[in-house]
Amino acid sequence: MNQNLSGRLARAGKRRCAITAHHQRIGYKVMSITFHPRPGMVLICDFNTGFKAPEMIKRRPVVVISPRPRRSNQLCTVVPLSTTVPNPVEPFHHRMDPQSLPGRLAGKETWAKCDMLSTVSLERLDRVIIGRDRWGKRIYAARGVTTDDMGAIRRAVLFALGMPMTSSVSA
């Protein structure tokens, strides 16, 4: 390997380590969850890798909509949340109740973008940090969205998929 290339690779590795350390200091994802989340949990999803605009492409809160699997499964279906008001508001958008949202999210108008649902690896997901205890240990949000919000999100997802809810299912 030539001297110039090896020097650039070494500098890139140092820069990557510095970026990772910076992200850890400011609360970015350090590790993924080690459990399968229950429906209605609000988590943080890292959409940075493998997605391209106009798909979701950054870290953002999500609501879990898939049930816990009976067998080990490292996938989870989520609906992303956004503080940007949709223009125009469509039937597949849902304005969240502030009581459903943990920490600082509760203070902002937040929308479920039910047309953007994704099935993601559990490695992309992390819990929402709502603070630290007196020893500096992270405190995570534990409550899920309200029953009304979960029902509205499910209805909006069905609408987005072209499967409006009906009283009977036909084959």
Tab-separated table of N, CA and C in Angstrom:
chain	number	residue	atom	x	y	z
A	1	MET	N	0.854	-1.164	0.000
A	1	MET	CA	0.000	0.000	0.000
A	1	MET	C	0.904	1.232	0.000
A	2	ASN	N	0.577	2.213	-0.847
A	2	ASN	CA	1.450	3.381	-0.901
A	2	ASN	C	1.274	4.253	0.345
A	3	GLN	N	2.280	5.077	0.600
A	3	GLN	CA	2.329	5.912	1.813
A	3	GLN	C	1.131	6.863	1.891
A	4	ASN	N	0.763	7.489	0.770
A	4	ASN	CA	-0.312	8.471	0.754
A	4	ASN	C	-1.654	7.829	1.113
A	5	LEU	N	-1.946	6.679	0.511
A	5	LEU	CA	-3.203	5.993	0.771
A	5	LEU	C	-3.296	5.523	2.217
A	6	SER	N	-2.230	4.948	2.752
A	6	SER	CA	-2.275	4.465	4.137
A	6	SER	C	-2.454	5.632	5.110
A	7	GLY	N	-1.864	6.788	4.813
A	7	GLY	CA	-2.044	7.969	5.666
A	7	GLY	C	-3.478	8.455	5.651
A	8	ARG	N	-4.103	8.449	4.457
A	8	ARG	CA	-5.507	8.879	4.360
A	8	ARG	C	-6.423	7.921	5.117
A	9	LEU	N	-6.170	6.623	5.001
A	9	LEU	CA	-6.988	5.647	5.722
A	9	LEU	C	-6.843	5.814	7.229
A	10	ALA	N	-5.636	6.057	7.698
A	10	ALA	CA	-5.415	6.257	9.133
A	10	ALA	C	-6.146	7.500	9.616
A	11	ARG	N	-6.077	8.598	8.830
A	11	ARG	CA	-6.777	9.830	9.222
A	11	ARG	C	-8.281	9.614	9.221
A	12	ALA	N	-8.797	8.871	8.232
A	12	ALA	CA	-10.234	8.605	8.173
A	12	ALA	C	-10.673	7.794	9.382
A	13	GLY	N	-9.868	6.805	9.785
A	13	GLY	CA	-10.198	6.008	10.972
A	13	GLY	C	-10.228	6.856	12.223
A	14	LYS	N	-9.272	7.768	12.380
A	14	LYS	CA	-9.257	8.660	13.546
A	14	LYS	C	-10.470	9.570	13.533
A	15	ARG	N	-10.838	10.080	12.335
A	15	ARG	CA	-11.994	10.972	12.234
A	15	ARG	C	-13.263	10.210	12.605
A	16	ARG	N	-13.377	8.968	12.130
A	16	ARG	CA	-14.559	8.167	12.438
A	16	ARG	C	-14.652	7.919	13.941
A	17	CYS	N	-13.522	7.626	14.600
A	17	CYS	CA	-13.514	7.421	16.053
A	17	CYS	C	-13.910	8.698	16.775
A	18	ALA	N	-13.432	9.846	16.291
A	18	ALA	CA	-13.774	11.124	16.915
A	18	ALA	C	-15.263	11.404	16.761
A	19	ILE	N	-15.822	11.105	15.584
A	19	ILE	CA	-17.254	11.319	15.370
A	19	ILE	C	-18.052	10.412	16.288
A	20	THR	N	-17.666	9.147	16.398
A	20	THR	CA	-18.368	8.217	17.278
A	20	THR	C	-18.315	8.694	18.721
A	21	ALA	N	-17.159	9.134	19.181
A	21	ALA	CA	-17.031	9.636	20.553
A	21	ALA	C	-17.896	10.869	20.751
A	22	HIS	N	-17.934	11.760	19.754
A	22	HIS	CA	-18.773	12.963	19.848
A	22	HIS	C	-20.243	12.568	19.956
A	23	HIS	N	-20.690	11.637	19.121
A	23	HIS	CA	-22.084	11.200	19.162
A	23	HIS	C	-22.421	10.576	20.510
A	24	GLN	N	-21.495	9.822	21.092
A	24	GLN	CA	-21.742	9.234	22.402
A	24	GLN	C	-21.885	10.323	23.457
A	25	ARG	N	-21.060	11.373	23.369
A	25	ARG	CA	-21.130	12.459	24.350
A	25	ARG	C	-22.443	13.218	24.270
A	26	ILE	N	-22.989	13.406	23.052
A	26	ILE	CA	-24.200	14.206	22.934
A	26	ILE	C	-25.463	13.354	22.931
A	27	GLY	N	-25.346	12.070	23.228
A	27	GLY	CA	-26.518	11.230	23.415
A	27	GLY	C	-26.978	10.469	22.194
A	28	TYR	N	-26.171	10.393	21.128
A	28	TYR	CA	-26.559	9.599	19.983
A	28	TYR	C	-26.504	8.127	20.357
A	29	LYS	N	-27.071	7.313	19.502
A	29	LYS	CA	-27.179	5.885	19.737
A	29	LYS	C	-25.814	5.258	19.992
A	30	VAL	N	-25.676	4.615	21.118
A	30	VAL	CA	-24.451	3.915	21.461
A	30	VAL	C	-24.650	2.427	21.219
A	31	MET	N	-25.813	1.909	21.593
A	31	MET	CA	-26.093	0.504	21.358
A	31	MET	C	-27.574	0.320	21.079
A	32	SER	N	-27.903	-0.779	20.434
A	32	SER	CA	-29.288	-1.044	20.081
A	32	SER	C	-29.999	-1.759	21.225
A	33	ILE	N	-31.310	-1.875	21.084
A	33	ILE	CA	-32.078	-2.565	22.117
A	33	ILE	C	-31.768	-4.058	22.066
A	34	THR	N	-31.965	-4.728	23.184
A	34	THR	CA	-31.666	-6.162	23.280
A	34	THR	C	-32.929	-6.976	23.532
A	35	PHE	N	-34.079	-6.366	23.283
A	35	PHE	CA	-35.364	-7.027	23.514
A	35	PHE	C	-36.277	-6.675	22.351
A	36	HIS	N	-37.332	-7.471	22.174
A	36	HIS	CA	-38.299	-7.130	21.135
A	36	HIS	C	-39.338	-6.203	21.757
A	37	PRO	N	-39.510	-4.992	21.199
A	37	PRO	CA	-40.418	-4.020	21.810
A	37	PRO	C	-41.878	-4.406	21.637
A	38	ARG	N	-42.687	-3.923	22.545
A	38	ARG	CA	-44.119	-4.198	22.474
A	38	ARG	C	-44.797	-3.141	21.595
A	39	PRO	N	-45.937	-3.468	21.006
A	39	PRO	CA	-46.654	-2.485	20.190
A	39	PRO	C	-46.996	-1.245	21.024
A	40	GLY	N	-46.831	-0.093	20.408
A	40	GLY	CA	-47.133	1.164	21.086
A	40	GLY	C	-45.935	1.836	21.724
A	41	MET	N	-44.804	1.134	21.818
A	41	MET	CA	-43.606	1.761	22.392
A	41	MET	C	-43.089	2.846	21.460
A	42	VAL	N	-42.621	3.949	22.045
A	42	VAL	CA	-41.959	5.002	21.277
A	42	VAL	C	-40.460	4.795	21.449
A	43	LEU	N	-39.771	4.618	20.331
A	43	LEU	CA	-38.330	4.388	20.323
A	43	LEU	C	-37.673	5.379	19.365
A	44	ILE	N	-36.349	5.361	19.320
A	44	ILE	CA	-35.600	6.147	18.347
A	44	ILE	C	-35.061	5.176	17.303
A	45	CYS	N	-35.261	5.495	16.027
A	45	CYS	CA	-34.775	4.644	14.937
A	45	CYS	C	-33.730	5.402	14.133
A	46	ASP	N	-32.645	4.730	13.823
A	46	ASP	CA	-31.577	5.318	13.024
A	46	ASP	C	-31.782	4.934	11.562
A	47	PHE	N	-32.368	5.851	10.796
A	47	PHE	CA	-32.607	5.627	9.370
A	47	PHE	C	-31.423	6.102	8.520
A	48	ASN	N	-30.282	6.442	9.142
A	48	ASN	CA	-29.151	7.026	8.411
A	48	ASN	C	-28.539	6.093	7.378
A	49	THR	N	-28.509	4.795	7.639
A	49	THR	CA	-27.830	3.891	6.716
A	49	THR	C	-28.832	3.071	5.916
A	50	GLY	N	-28.590	2.948	4.626
A	50	GLY	CA	-29.400	2.082	3.783
A	50	GLY	C	-30.670	2.701	3.240
A	51	PHE	N	-31.004	3.905	3.612
A	51	PHE	CA	-32.199	4.566	3.109
A	51	PHE	C	-31.781	5.748	2.247
A	52	LYS	N	-32.611	6.127	1.295
A	52	LYS	CA	-32.336	7.261	0.418
A	52	LYS	C	-33.577	8.138	0.342
A	53	ALA	N	-33.360	9.461	0.229
A	53	ALA	CA	-34.473	10.403	0.098
A	53	ALA	C	-35.298	10.008	-1.125
A	54	PRO	N	-36.612	10.066	-1.087
A	54	PRO	CA	-37.470	10.677	-0.081
A	54	PRO	C	-37.855	9.751	1.071
A	55	GLU	N	-37.158	8.598	1.218
A	55	GLU	CA	-37.400	7.739	2.381
A	55	GLU	C	-36.919	8.465	3.636
A	56	MET	N	-37.249	7.927	4.795
A	56	MET	CA	-36.740	8.499	6.042
A	56	MET	C	-35.228	8.327	6.046
A	57	ILE	N	-34.499	9.385	6.373
A	57	ILE	CA	-33.042	9.314	6.251
A	57	ILE	C	-32.298	9.862	7.460
A	58	LYS	N	-32.921	9.970	8.606
A	58	LYS	CA	-32.190	10.435	9.787
A	58	LYS	C	-32.737	9.758	11.036
A	59	ARG	N	-32.116	10.045	12.167
A	59	ARG	CA	-32.598	9.494	13.436
A	59	ARG	C	-33.895	10.196	13.793
A	60	ARG	N	-34.906	9.414	14.146
A	60	ARG	CA	-36.171	10.026	14.523
A	60	ARG	C	-36.971	9.079	15.399
A	61	PRO	N	-37.911	9.637	16.153
A	61	PRO	CA	-38.765	8.776	16.969
A	61	PRO	C	-39.724	7.979	16.085
A	62	VAL	N	-40.065	6.799	16.564
A	62	VAL	CA	-40.997	5.920	15.857
A	62	VAL	C	-41.927	5.269	16.876
A	63	VAL	N	-43.077	4.797	16.377
A	63	VAL	CA	-44.002	4.010	17.193
A	63	VAL	C	-43.985	2.587	16.649
A	64	VAL	N	-43.802	1.623	17.520
A	64	VAL	CA	-43.808	0.204	17.133
A	64	VAL	C	-45.250	-0.218	16.885
A	65	ILE	N	-45.508	-0.855	15.728
A	65	ILE	CA	-46.865	-1.327	15.449
A	65	ILE	C	-46.941	-2.843	15.300
A	66	SER	N	-45.805	-3.521	15.174
A	66	SER	CA	-45.836	-4.976	15.008
A	66	SER	C	-45.949	-5.662	16.366
A	67	PRO	N	-46.638	-6.812	16.396
A	67	PRO	CA	-46.718	-7.557	17.656
A	67	PRO	C	-45.394	-8.240	17.964
A	68	ARG	N	-45.222	-8.613	19.214
A	68	ARG	CA	-44.026	-9.384	19.576
A	68	ARG	C	-44.120	-10.744	18.901
A	69	PRO	N	-43.028	-11.206	18.291
A	69	PRO	CA	-43.074	-12.493	17.589
A	69	PRO	C	-43.073	-13.667	18.564
A	70	ARG	N	-43.620	-14.780	18.109
A	70	ARG	CA	-43.616	-15.995	18.936
A	70	ARG	C	-42.226	-16.621	18.963
A	71	ARG	N	-41.489	-16.490	17.867
A	71	ARG	CA	-40.126	-16.998	17.786
A	71	ARG	C	-39.170	-15.830	17.648
A	72	SER	N	-37.912	-16.104	17.870
A	72	SER	CA	-36.896	-15.057	17.763
A	72	SER	C	-36.936	-14.414	16.380
A	73	ASN	N	-37.063	-13.107	16.369
A	73	ASN	CA	-37.146	-12.352	15.130
A	73	ASN	C	-36.502	-11.002	15.402
A	74	GLN	N	-35.538	-10.637	14.622
A	74	GLN	CA	-34.811	-9.387	14.852
A	74	GLN	C	-35.372	-8.234	14.033
A	75	LEU	N	-36.646	-8.338	13.627
A	75	LEU	CA	-37.291	-7.286	12.849
A	75	LEU	C	-38.478	-6.709	13.593
A	76	CYS	N	-38.793	-5.469	13.266
A	76	CYS	CA	-39.875	-4.763	13.932
A	76	CYS	C	-40.464	-3.756	12.940
A	77	THR	N	-41.786	-3.647	12.881
A	77	THR	CA	-42.423	-2.675	11.996
A	77	THR	C	-42.756	-1.426	12.794
A	78	VAL	N	-42.356	-0.272	12.245
A	78	VAL	CA	-42.500	1.000	12.955
A	78	VAL	C	-43.110	2.058	12.042
A	79	VAL	N	-43.747	3.051	12.675
A	79	VAL	CA	-44.259	4.235	11.986
A	79	VAL	C	-43.442	5.418	12.484
A	80	PRO	N	-42.807	6.165	11.575
A	80	PRO	CA	-41.992	7.303	12.009
A	80	PRO	C	-42.847	8.480	12.474
A	81	LEU	N	-42.286	9.254	13.395
A	81	LEU	CA	-42.931	10.461	13.905
A	81	LEU	C	-42.157	11.676	13.408
A	82	SER	N	-42.866	12.783	13.227
A	82	SER	CA	-42.241	14.007	12.736
A	82	SER	C	-42.888	15.215	13.397
A	83	THR	N	-42.094	16.252	13.617
A	83	THR	CA	-42.643	17.506	14.144
A	83	THR	C	-42.987	18.468	13.012
A	84	THR	N	-42.758	18.054	11.772
A	84	THR	CA	-43.142	18.865	10.617
A	84	THR	C	-44.592	18.561	10.272
A	85	VAL	N	-45.408	19.599	10.230
A	85	VAL	CA	-46.824	19.418	9.903
A	85	VAL	C	-46.936	19.018	8.432
A	86	PRO	N	-47.643	17.918	8.124
A	86	PRO	CA	-47.791	17.514	6.725
A	86	PRO	C	-48.589	18.566	5.945
A	87	ASN	N	-48.195	18.765	4.699
A	87	ASN	CA	-48.902	19.730	3.864
A	87	ASN	C	-49.158	19.088	2.511
A	88	PRO	N	-50.392	18.696	2.228
A	88	PRO	CA	-51.583	18.805	3.064
A	88	PRO	C	-51.679	17.626	4.035
A	89	VAL	N	-52.491	17.781	5.054
A	89	VAL	CA	-52.753	16.684	5.989
A	89	VAL	C	-53.656	15.682	5.273
A	90	GLU	N	-53.230	14.426	5.280
A	90	GLU	CA	-53.958	13.351	4.595
A	90	GLU	C	-54.511	12.368	5.626
A	91	PRO	N	-55.423	11.474	5.201
A	91	PRO	CA	-55.963	10.480	6.139
A	91	PRO	C	-54.908	9.521	6.697
A	92	PHE	N	-53.741	9.419	6.060
A	92	PHE	CA	-52.680	8.547	6.574
A	92	PHE	C	-51.725	9.285	7.505
A	93	HIS	N	-52.046	10.512	7.893
A	93	HIS	CA	-51.301	11.254	8.917
A	93	HIS	C	-52.139	11.281	10.183
A	94	HIS	N	-51.469	11.223	11.319
A	94	HIS	CA	-52.189	11.295	12.600
A	94	HIS	C	-51.440	12.218	13.551
A	95	ARG	N	-52.156	13.199	14.088
A	95	ARG	CA	-51.569	14.111	15.079
A	95	ARG	C	-51.588	13.404	16.430
A	96	MET	N	-50.416	13.274	17.040
A	96	MET	CA	-50.269	12.528	18.286
A	96	MET	C	-50.730	13.345	19.488
A	97	ASP	N	-51.314	12.658	20.455
A	97	ASP	CA	-51.653	13.253	21.745
A	97	ASP	C	-50.347	13.451	22.511
A	98	PRO	N	-50.101	14.643	23.076
A	98	PRO	CA	-48.856	14.861	23.830
A	98	PRO	C	-48.648	13.855	24.968
A	99	GLN	N	-49.732	13.296	25.516
A	99	GLN	CA	-49.602	12.305	26.591
A	99	GLN	C	-48.967	11.007	26.098
A	100	SER	N	-48.970	10.782	24.789
A	100	SER	CA	-48.372	9.573	24.222
A	100	SER	C	-46.866	9.684	24.066
A	101	LEU	N	-46.341	10.900	24.180
A	101	LEU	CA	-44.947	11.139	23.820
A	101	LEU	C	-44.069	11.337	25.041
A	102	PRO	N	-42.894	10.723	25.041
A	102	PRO	CA	-41.985	10.845	26.184
A	102	PRO	C	-41.116	12.099	26.116
A	103	GLY	N	-40.726	12.583	27.275
A	103	GLY	CA	-39.730	13.648	27.386
A	103	GLY	C	-40.040	14.891	26.591
A	104	ARG	N	-39.014	15.398	25.903
A	104	ARG	CA	-39.137	16.644	25.141
A	104	ARG	C	-40.096	16.528	23.968
A	105	LEU	N	-40.362	15.327	23.490
A	105	LEU	CA	-41.295	15.160	22.375
A	105	LEU	C	-42.696	15.622	22.749
A	106	ALA	N	-43.051	15.511	24.023
A	106	ALA	CA	-44.392	15.874	24.469
A	106	ALA	C	-44.657	17.367	24.315
A	107	GLY	N	-43.610	18.175	24.263
A	107	GLY	CA	-43.783	19.617	24.154
A	107	GLY	C	-43.926	20.119	22.732
A	108	LYS	N	-43.881	19.230	21.750
A	108	LYS	CA	-43.949	19.636	20.350
A	108	LYS	C	-45.127	18.956	19.664
A	109	GLU	N	-45.733	19.660	18.718
A	109	GLU	CA	-46.768	19.034	17.906
A	109	GLU	C	-46.087	17.950	17.070
A	110	THR	N	-46.570	16.723	17.197
A	110	THR	CA	-45.919	15.586	16.545
A	110	THR	C	-46.937	14.810	15.726
A	111	TRP	N	-46.504	14.393	14.548
A	111	TRP	CA	-47.367	13.674	13.616
A	111	TRP	C	-46.808	12.284	13.332
A	112	ALA	N	-47.700	11.291	13.295
A	112	ALA	CA	-47.336	9.948	12.831
A	112	ALA	C	-47.490	9.940	11.315
A	113	LYS	N	-46.410	9.585	10.616
A	113	LYS	CA	-46.417	9.531	9.146
A	113	LYS	C	-46.682	8.081	8.746
A	114	CYS	N	-47.956	7.694	8.783
A	114	CYS	CA	-48.340	6.293	8.637
A	114	CYS	C	-48.171	5.758	7.220
A	115	ASP	N	-47.918	6.626	6.256
A	115	ASP	CA	-47.628	6.169	4.900
A	115	ASP	C	-46.156	5.801	4.735
A	116	MET	N	-45.345	6.037	5.763
A	116	MET	CA	-43.898	5.799	5.693
A	116	MET	C	-43.472	4.627	6.583
A	117	LEU	N	-44.388	3.696	6.874
A	117	LEU	CA	-44.026	2.614	7.777
A	117	LEU	C	-42.874	1.799	7.208
A	118	SER	N	-42.057	1.255	8.105
A	118	SER	CA	-40.865	0.497	7.719
A	118	SER	C	-40.702	-0.704	8.633
A	119	THR	N	-40.185	-1.778	8.076
A	119	THR	CA	-39.767	-2.913	8.886
A	119	THR	C	-38.256	-2.818	8.995
A	120	VAL	N	-37.771	-2.685	10.226
A	120	VAL	CA	-36.351	-2.420	10.459
A	120	VAL	C	-35.760	-3.448	11.422
A	121	SER	N	-34.453	-3.552	11.395
A	121	SER	CA	-33.730	-4.408	12.330
A	121	SER	C	-33.781	-3.795	13.728
A	122	LEU	N	-33.800	-4.642	14.741
A	122	LEU	CA	-33.746	-4.141	16.115
A	122	LEU	C	-32.454	-3.376	16.368
A	123	GLU	N	-31.418	-3.634	15.557
A	123	GLU	CA	-30.151	-2.918	15.711
A	123	GLU	C	-30.280	-1.438	15.393
A	124	ARG	N	-31.314	-1.041	14.671
A	124	ARG	CA	-31.542	0.377	14.371
A	124	ARG	C	-32.263	1.099	15.515
A	125	LEU	N	-32.798	0.365	16.463
A	125	LEU	CA	-33.677	0.946	17.480
A	125	LEU	C	-32.982	1.150	18.816
A	126	ASP	N	-33.351	2.218	19.481
A	126	ASP	CA	-32.858	2.504	20.827
A	126	ASP	C	-33.994	3.142	21.616
A	127	ARG	N	-33.898	3.064	22.919
A	127	ARG	CA	-34.918	3.673	23.774
A	127	ARG	C	-34.739	5.187	23.818
A	128	VAL	N	-35.807	5.889	24.173
A	128	VAL	CA	-35.767	7.349	24.280
A	128	VAL	C	-35.218	7.710	25.653
A	129	ILE	N	-34.139	8.490	25.659
A	129	ILE	CA	-33.542	8.944	26.921
A	129	ILE	C	-34.306	10.179	27.384
A	130	ILE	N	-34.829	10.145	28.612
A	130	ILE	CA	-35.573	11.300	29.123
A	130	ILE	C	-34.809	12.049	30.207
A	131	GLY	N	-33.628	11.576	30.551
A	131	GLY	CA	-32.812	12.272	31.540
A	131	GLY	C	-31.757	11.354	32.124
A	132	ARG	N	-31.178	11.825	33.229
A	132	ARG	CA	-30.163	11.039	33.942
A	132	ARG	C	-30.450	11.111	35.437
A	133	ASP	N	-30.094	10.039	36.141
A	133	ASP	CA	-30.275	10.052	37.591
A	133	ASP	C	-29.095	10.771	38.242
A	134	ARG	N	-29.063	10.800	39.558
A	134	ARG	CA	-28.027	11.577	40.245
A	134	ARG	C	-26.626	10.992	40.082
A	135	TRP	N	-26.527	9.753	39.614
A	135	TRP	CA	-25.225	9.131	39.357
A	135	TRP	C	-24.829	9.223	37.881
A	136	GLY	N	-25.649	9.877	37.084
A	136	GLY	CA	-25.352	10.036	35.665
A	136	GLY	C	-25.855	8.908	34.785
A	137	LYS	N	-26.556	7.943	35.379
A	137	LYS	CA	-27.083	6.825	34.606
A	137	LYS	C	-28.318	7.287	33.822
A	138	ARG	N	-28.428	6.821	32.583
A	138	ARG	CA	-29.554	7.224	31.733
A	138	ARG	C	-30.886	6.732	32.282
A	139	ILE	N	-31.903	7.570	32.112
A	139	ILE	CA	-33.278	7.202	32.442
A	139	ILE	C	-34.028	7.129	31.116
A	140	TYR	N	-34.673	5.990	30.864
A	140	TYR	CA	-35.363	5.778	29.600
A	140	TYR	C	-36.870	5.875	29.780
A	141	ALA	N	-37.552	6.322	28.720
A	141	ALA	CA	-39.015	6.369	28.715
A	141	ALA	C	-39.545	4.944	28.723
A	142	ALA	N	-40.597	4.714	29.483
A	142	ALA	CA	-41.134	3.361	29.595
A	142	ALA	C	-42.574	3.250	29.104
A	143	ARG	N	-43.295	4.353	29.069
A	143	ARG	CA	-44.717	4.241	28.714
A	143	ARG	C	-44.896	4.257	27.201
A	144	GLY	N	-45.995	3.685	26.755
A	144	GLY	CA	-46.307	3.652	25.329
A	144	GLY	C	-47.350	4.691	24.976
A	145	VAL	N	-47.756	4.691	23.721
A	145	VAL	CA	-48.762	5.647	23.270
A	145	VAL	C	-50.127	5.273	23.840
A	146	THR	N	-51.050	6.227	23.820
A	146	THR	CA	-52.395	5.970	24.339
A	146	THR	C	-53.119	4.977	23.429
A	147	THR	N	-54.144	4.351	23.961
A	147	THR	CA	-54.955	3.407	23.187
A	147	THR	C	-55.590	4.106	21.993
A	148	ASP	N	-56.064	5.345	22.197
A	148	ASP	CA	-56.674	6.100	21.095
A	148	ASP	C	-55.664	6.368	19.982
A	149	ASP	N	-54.443	6.777	20.354
A	149	ASP	CA	-53.416	7.030	19.341
A	149	ASP	C	-53.047	5.749	18.603
A	150	MET	N	-52.922	4.641	19.322
A	150	MET	CA	-52.551	3.378	18.673
A	150	MET	C	-53.628	2.952	17.674
A	151	GLY	N	-54.891	3.083	18.057
A	151	GLY	CA	-55.987	2.752	17.140
A	151	GLY	C	-55.987	3.642	15.909
A	152	ALA	N	-55.766	4.944	16.113
A	152	ALA	CA	-55.738	5.885	14.991
A	152	ALA	C	-54.557	5.597	14.066
A	153	ILE	N	-53.408	5.247	14.639
A	153	ILE	CA	-52.235	4.915	13.822
A	153	ILE	C	-52.518	3.670	12.986
A	154	ARG	N	-53.107	2.660	13.579
A	154	ARG	CA	-53.416	1.427	12.828
A	154	ARG	C	-54.393	1.708	11.687
A	155	ARG	N	-55.421	2.530	11.947
A	155	ARG	CA	-56.379	2.880	10.889
A	155	ARG	C	-55.689	3.657	9.763
A	156	ALA	N	-54.802	4.581	10.127
A	156	ALA	CA	-54.092	5.380	9.121
A	156	ALA	C	-53.137	4.510	8.299
A	157	VAL	N	-52.506	3.522	8.932
A	157	VAL	CA	-51.629	2.592	8.201
A	157	VAL	C	-52.455	1.798	7.191
A	158	LEU	N	-53.597	1.288	7.619
A	158	LEU	CA	-54.461	0.541	6.699
A	158	LEU	C	-54.882	1.415	5.522
A	159	PHE	N	-55.224	2.671	5.797
A	159	PHE	CA	-55.602	3.592	4.726
A	159	PHE	C	-54.431	3.789	3.761
A	160	ALA	N	-53.225	3.984	4.306
A	160	ALA	CA	-52.036	4.200	3.473
A	160	ALA	C	-51.752	2.998	2.580
A	161	LEU	N	-52.076	1.808	3.061
A	161	LEU	CA	-51.852	0.581	2.291
A	161	LEU	C	-53.005	0.265	1.339
A	162	GLY	N	-54.030	1.129	1.327
A	162	GLY	CA	-55.184	0.890	0.469
A	162	GLY	C	-56.075	-0.209	0.991
A	163	MET	N	-56.070	-0.395	2.314
A	163	MET	CA	-56.850	-1.453	2.947
A	163	MET	C	-57.743	-0.858	4.029
A	164	PRO	N	-58.716	-0.018	3.649
A	164	PRO	CA	-59.548	0.601	4.679
A	164	PRO	C	-60.279	-0.445	5.509
A	165	MET	N	-60.464	-0.120	6.785
A	165	MET	CA	-61.131	-1.059	7.696
A	165	MET	C	-62.577	-1.244	7.274
A	166	THR	N	-63.017	-2.497	7.270
A	166	THR	CA	-64.414	-2.815	6.983
A	166	THR	C	-64.909	-3.756	8.057
A	167	SER	N	-66.204	-3.908	8.129
A	167	SER	CA	-66.769	-4.778	9.165
A	167	SER	C	-66.565	-6.255	8.836
A	168	SER	N	-66.389	-6.582	7.563
A	168	SER	CA	-66.145	-7.979	7.199
A	168	SER	C	-64.958	-8.047	6.247
A	169	VAL	N	-64.299	-9.171	6.264
A	169	VAL	CA	-63.144	-9.383	5.399
A	169	VAL	C	-63.571	-10.292	4.263
A	170	SER	N	-63.294	-9.872	3.026
A	170	SER	CA	-63.643	-10.721	1.884
A	170	SER	C	-62.374	-11.254	1.235
A	171	ALA	N	-62.476	-12.431	0.663
A	171	ALA	CA	-61.309	-13.078	0.060
A	171	ALA	C	-61.079	-12.615	-1.346
